[in-house]
Structure formats: C-alpha cells, structure tokens
Amino acid sequence: MEKKKELTVSAIENGTVIDHIPADKVFQVVKILGLDRVSTPVYFGINVESKKYGTKGFIKASNKYFETEDVNKIALVAPTASIIEIKDFEVVNKQTVTIPDSIEHIVKCFNPNCVTNKEHDVPTKFTVIKDAQGNIKLHCHYCEKNTTQDKLEFI
Amino acid sequence: MSISLKNRSLISISDYTPEEICHVLDIAEDFEKNPHQNLLNGRIIASLFFEPSTRTRLSFETAIQLLGGNVIGFSSTAGTSIQKGESLADTITMVASYADLIVMRNPIEGSARFASEVSKVPVINAGDGANQHPTQCMLDLYSIRKTQGTLENLEITLVGDLKYGRTVHSLVEAMCHFNAKFNLVSPVELKLPSVVKQHIKDRNLEYHQYTELEDAIPHSDIIYMTRIQRERFPDPCFATPCWRTPSPTAVCCTRCRASTRSTWTSMPTRRLITSSRHKTASTPVKL
Ligand SMILES: [Zn+2]
C-alpha cells in the first residue's frame, strides 16, 4: 500500500522512477542523466519524508528508460537509489543501483595535469575504492590520483 | 620458476611483483660486473623527452650505447611535430613503428601508462610528471640491497619532503613487499600523505612519525634523504632548509652513480642514502 501512495504523487504511465535519492543530490542526478534537457515531463521531489532515510528525493521521468551506464552514473552520487521501471502504471522492474568496481568514460579526473585532461583522445578509467565509512574514491588508472566524491565531475 | 620480463613495460613500480623486482636487481648486479654486453646490438631504442632532464636522459642513452643499441628521439619537444599539436597517441604509434623500445619522459601524469597502451613495443617510464619514476625506485632498491645485502626486514628512515616526493611514495610501496619498518621524519607540513600511510597499514607493517632526525637514527638501517623542492612551495618559509646534516657517525652511500652506471636502471641521484651496516666512503653531500 505504501508504495502506491508514493507513486500517486504524480503517477506516470510509462517511464522510470528513481527513488531514495539523497535529498541534496536530486538536482545532480537530474543533471547527470540529462533530464534537464529532455522534452518529456519530468517530476521531482526533494525533502520528502522517508521511513528508511529520514528525508529523500525522487525523480519521475516519463517515457524514459535508462541504460546500465546511466545507472552507474547515478550510483556514484546516489548509492542508495532504486530504479523503478513503469509500464502502463505498473512496476515492471525494480532494482537498486550498485557502484561498479570500475568506471570508464563518465567521470573526469580531478587532476588537471592528468593525461585524460591534457590529451583529448584519452578516455578516463577509474578503479572504485570504498572505505570503511562507505566513502567512494576513484583511483585514476593513468595518473594514479584519487578523485574524491566532493570533486566528482561528470563528462 | 623462471621470470621473463620480455616485452613488458615498466610504468609504475607497483606493476612488478617482488620477485620481478629482485630479478631486475639481479640482472643489474650482473651488468655492474660486466658492463659491456652487446645485448641491444641491432636494436633501436627511442628516447622521447617531452621535457628536458639531462641526468635521466644521459643515463638512459649511455646505458643503451653501452649495451650496443642505437638511440633515436628528442631531448625536448622544440622543433618536433608535438609543437604542431600532434597527439601523444600519434607520436607514440609513429615511434613504435621505428623502435624496439620506447623510453619516455613526459610532464603529463599518466602519459606513460597511456603510451604503453597505444604502443606495440614496450615503454619504460622515465618520469611522468609528479606521478611515477620507476627506474629511479629500482635504483634506490638496488642501492639499498647493495649496502644491506638484502631488502628483507629493514628499518628505513625517510627524511624531508615526504608529502610531495614521489620517489618516497614509490619506495614505500616497493619496500612494503619486503617487510620493512618505516620511520618518517619530516616537518608537520610535509608529512607522508595518508594514502601512502594506509598502504603501510594495509600490509600490517609498522611506521613511526618523527620531527627530529636524531630520534630515528639509532634504529635505522637506511636513511633516505629527499631534497626539499623549493619550487613546490607557495610559502617560501617552508623552503628554507631546516635539516641539519646527518650526524658525523652516519655512513653515507652516495655511490649510486658509479655502481649502476651500466644498467638501464641507472639514474644519478641527488639523494643520499645512509647505511648503518655497510662501510663505504663517507662523502659530504649537498642536497
Ligand atoms: Zn587522472
């Protein structure tokens, strides 16, 4: 029943609901997924009450489904997010995002002197390092520097 | 178990297992005894210096000549296609079609790893910016093993700029393979980065931090001094040398240049390795 109540805020017929986004990361997720540039309706909520996390944010994108690579992008800023695919107002698929072990192409290395920033034909490649507190660092395959979460910049 | 490094690049010291590192040191030892070996006869080695580094370049080029190889390349990018905006990938691909091996120095961090991925011939990293300089680390390990007779179970004291000194970080990483104990002596502002300390902890090895060298000397097998790199500091007061010279009883090993001149790991050093076990000439060293 509870799920029903959540979705009725602005139920979508077809598309994707991204739920359990940290309240302060919604706009970042919108930007990462390019939802600020689509012509289809996008609804979002911030500081919504959540039993699990206190407050949360969500995004509902009509007529939009995401590829694994996009889901990976979400995982970097919103590791607790769940991706719910809707067809004809029904949930057809629900998955939590997982932070991949390696990230390619999608994030910039923070080091301005890294070959990935100096040469235009070198795609970025990182190993994901997770510490005991759950913080994520991206270890650059090339310059071997760690990009921390606060310096994350998407390409 | 036989170790073959045929066609292997050397980009970062962490690419090599402890066995492979020791294998390289064994070969270097043999070269020291027999410097004139015609192993590179008929081979062309590219020496690509995207920034000038006289010592590093001459060390490599001398080593190549001693081994009977021929050198092509450049000592700075002046007058090359790179100045016309040629990409690194294009330069490396082109050079790899002429040469059997590429030695590259480049101020861009990660450039060596990238070069090794686009090159069909092995690449030796002769320094990629502030990132890695693995042959220098090999030389440090060689000098340590030569003076101590072993790399295992040593207590190594690292002194000076432990924050920015890339050779320190590589050496710590490499010595972690060999059950070392670390004494870290530096001003508070130049302490070893926590990432590197974490690496020591991950290996269940010990380290102690000091601000005075005297406190660490009595129980050190090796004292590794770094030059304070003035150019790194926005605040000139940190750049003022605050290190007294090591106590006169310490025995210095500054013979790296002479002892390894003939190997490809050759790298004249401005750093000072002080050994407590092995008596060599005590030479005053300017840091
Ligand atoms: Zn990088």
PDB file of C-alpha atoms in Angstrom, chain B residues 178-277:
ATOM      1  CA  PHE B 178      59.887  -6.752   1.843  1.00  0.00           C
ATOM      2  CA  ASN B 179      58.527  -6.459   5.365  1.00  0.00           C
ATOM      3  CA  ALA B 180      60.139  -3.082   6.053  1.00  0.00           C
ATOM      4  CA  LYS B 181      59.604  -0.881   9.082  1.00  0.00           C
ATOM      5  CA  PHE B 182      59.340   2.848   8.356  1.00  0.00           C
ATOM      6  CA  ASN B 183      60.469   5.886  10.291  1.00  0.00           C
ATOM      7  CA  LEU B 184      59.015   9.042   8.812  1.00  0.00           C
ATOM      8  CA  VAL B 185      60.929  12.221   9.633  1.00  0.00           C
ATOM      9  CA  SER B 186      59.524  15.463   8.283  1.00  0.00           C
ATOM     10  CA  PRO B 187      58.208  18.853   9.269  1.00  0.00           C
ATOM     11  CA  VAL B 188      54.496  18.650  10.060  1.00  0.00           C
ATOM     12  CA  GLU B 189      53.688  20.445   6.799  1.00  0.00           C
ATOM     13  CA  LEU B 190      55.444  17.778   4.742  1.00  0.00           C
ATOM     14  CA  LYS B 191      54.165  14.588   6.358  1.00  0.00           C
ATOM     15  CA  LEU B 192      53.626  11.447   4.307  1.00  0.00           C
ATOM     16  CA  PRO B 193      50.132  11.535   2.719  1.00  0.00           C
ATOM     17  CA  SER B 194      47.557   9.370   4.466  1.00  0.00           C
ATOM     18  CA  VAL B 195      47.029   7.311   1.298  1.00  0.00           C
ATOM     19  CA  VAL B 196      50.631   6.131   1.477  1.00  0.00           C
ATOM     20  CA  LYS B 197      50.424   5.507   5.231  1.00  0.00           C
ATOM     21  CA  GLN B 198      47.274   3.489   4.629  1.00  0.00           C
ATOM     22  CA  HIS B 199      49.261   1.365   2.198  1.00  0.00           C
ATOM     23  CA  ILE B 200      51.716   0.539   5.025  1.00  0.00           C
ATOM     24  CA  LYS B 201      48.840  -0.246   7.396  1.00  0.00           C
ATOM     25  CA  ASP B 202      47.135  -2.460   4.818  1.00  0.00           C
ATOM     26  CA  ARG B 203      50.270  -4.579   4.759  1.00  0.00           C
ATOM     27  CA  ASN B 204      50.260  -4.810   8.565  1.00  0.00           C
ATOM     28  CA  LEU B 205      53.609  -3.069   8.713  1.00  0.00           C
ATOM     29  CA  GLU B 206      54.831  -0.536  11.236  1.00  0.00           C
ATOM     30  CA  TYR B 207      55.584   3.142  10.838  1.00  0.00           C
ATOM     31  CA  HIS B 208      56.554   5.869  13.259  1.00  0.00           C
ATOM     32  CA  GLN B 209      56.493   9.598  12.651  1.00  0.00           C
ATOM     33  CA  TYR B 210      59.165  11.951  13.936  1.00  0.00           C
ATOM     34  CA  THR B 211      60.023  15.591  13.505  1.00  0.00           C
ATOM     35  CA  GLU B 212      63.660  15.174  14.598  1.00  0.00           C
ATOM     36  CA  LEU B 213      66.047  13.015  12.657  1.00  0.00           C
ATOM     37  CA  GLU B 214      68.129  12.224  15.742  1.00  0.00           C
ATOM     38  CA  ASP B 215      65.238  10.289  17.237  1.00  0.00           C
ATOM     39  CA  ALA B 216      65.135   7.868  14.337  1.00  0.00           C
ATOM     40  CA  ILE B 217      68.836   7.413  13.593  1.00  0.00           C
ATOM     41  CA  PRO B 218      69.732   4.897  16.324  1.00  0.00           C
ATOM     42  CA  HIS B 219      67.489   2.177  14.949  1.00  0.00           C
ATOM     43  CA  SER B 220      67.773   2.799  11.213  1.00  0.00           C
ATOM     44  CA  ASP B 221      69.331   0.518   8.618  1.00  0.00           C
ATOM     45  CA  ILE B 222      68.811   3.054   5.865  1.00  0.00           C
ATOM     46  CA  ILE B 223      68.363   6.806   5.996  1.00  0.00           C
ATOM     47  CA  TYR B 224      66.789   8.148   2.832  1.00  0.00           C
ATOM     48  CA  MET B 225      67.027  11.911   2.457  1.00  0.00           C
ATOM     49  CA  THR B 226      64.947  13.913  -0.001  1.00  0.00           C
ATOM     50  CA  ARG B 227      65.669  17.310  -1.384  1.00  0.00           C
ATOM     51  CA  ILE B 228      63.143  19.929  -0.343  1.00  0.00           C
ATOM     52  CA  GLN B 229      61.752  21.100  -3.645  1.00  0.00           C
ATOM     53  CA  ARG B 230      61.531  24.832  -3.224  1.00  0.00           C
ATOM     54  CA  GLU B 231      59.552  25.282  -6.407  1.00  0.00           C
ATOM     55  CA  ARG B 232      56.632  23.383  -4.847  1.00  0.00           C
ATOM     56  CA  PHE B 233      56.006  25.813  -2.054  1.00  0.00           C
ATOM     57  CA  PRO B 234      53.810  28.860  -2.242  1.00  0.00           C
ATOM     58  CA  ASP B 235      55.162  29.964   1.130  1.00  0.00           C
ATOM     59  CA  PRO B 236      58.922  30.495   0.911  1.00  0.00           C
ATOM     60  CA  CYS B 237      59.481  29.921   4.637  1.00  0.00           C
ATOM     61  CA  PHE B 238      58.868  26.191   4.171  1.00  0.00           C
ATOM     62  CA  ALA B 239      61.538  26.152   1.534  1.00  0.00           C
ATOM     63  CA  THR B 240      64.240  27.205   3.930  1.00  0.00           C
ATOM     64  CA  PRO B 241      66.349  24.145   4.654  1.00  0.00           C
ATOM     65  CA  CYS B 242      65.539  23.088   8.177  1.00  0.00           C
ATOM     66  CA  TRP B 243      67.548  19.897   8.179  1.00  0.00           C
ATOM     67  CA  ARG B 244      70.871  19.609   9.859  1.00  0.00           C
ATOM     68  CA  THR B 245      73.318  17.341   8.135  1.00  0.00           C
ATOM     69  CA  PRO B 246      73.237  13.753   9.395  1.00  0.00           C
ATOM     70  CA  SER B 247      75.381  13.042  12.416  1.00  0.00           C
ATOM     71  CA  PRO B 248      79.064  12.560  11.552  1.00  0.00           C
ATOM     72  CA  THR B 249      78.903   8.930  12.635  1.00  0.00           C
ATOM     73  CA  ALA B 250      76.405   8.091   9.939  1.00  0.00           C
ATOM     74  CA  VAL B 251      77.914   6.382   6.958  1.00  0.00           C
ATOM     75  CA  CYS B 252      76.861   7.685   3.619  1.00  0.00           C
ATOM     76  CA  CYS B 253      76.312   5.751   0.488  1.00  0.00           C
ATOM     77  CA  THR B 254      76.412   8.105  -2.438  1.00  0.00           C
ATOM     78  CA  ARG B 255      77.907   5.709  -4.895  1.00  0.00           C
ATOM     79  CA  CYS B 256      74.799   5.015  -6.861  1.00  0.00           C
ATOM     80  CA  ARG B 257      76.104   6.750  -9.941  1.00  0.00           C
ATOM     81  CA  ALA B 258      79.305   4.774 -10.127  1.00  0.00           C
ATOM     82  CA  SER B 259      77.840   1.457  -9.141  1.00  0.00           C
ATOM     83  CA  THR B 260      74.966   1.279 -11.566  1.00  0.00           C
ATOM     84  CA  ARG B 261      76.136   3.328 -14.485  1.00  0.00           C
ATOM     85  CA  SER B 262      75.953   0.453 -16.883  1.00  0.00           C
ATOM     86  CA  THR B 263      72.432  -0.699 -16.198  1.00  0.00           C
ATOM     87  CA  TRP B 264      69.204   0.538 -17.636  1.00  0.00           C
ATOM     88  CA  THR B 265      68.066   1.317 -14.137  1.00  0.00           C
ATOM     89  CA  SER B 266      70.828   3.841 -13.995  1.00  0.00           C
ATOM     90  CA  MET B 267      69.950   7.189 -12.507  1.00  0.00           C
ATOM     91  CA  PRO B 268      72.416   9.578 -10.950  1.00  0.00           C
ATOM     92  CA  THR B 269      70.906  10.653  -7.720  1.00  0.00           C
ATOM     93  CA  ARG B 270      70.903  13.826  -5.740  1.00  0.00           C
ATOM     94  CA  ARG B 271      69.545  11.985  -2.784  1.00  0.00           C
ATOM     95  CA  LEU B 272      71.521  10.497  -0.020  1.00  0.00           C
ATOM     96  CA  ILE B 273      71.278   7.015   1.258  1.00  0.00           C
ATOM     97  CA  THR B 274      72.910   6.473   4.571  1.00  0.00           C
ATOM     98  CA  SER B 275      73.646   2.968   5.648  1.00  0.00           C
ATOM     99  CA  SER B 276      74.453   1.759   9.113  1.00  0.00           C
ATOM    100  CA  ARG B 277      75.557  -1.710   8.098  1.00  0.00           C
TER     101      ARG B 277
END
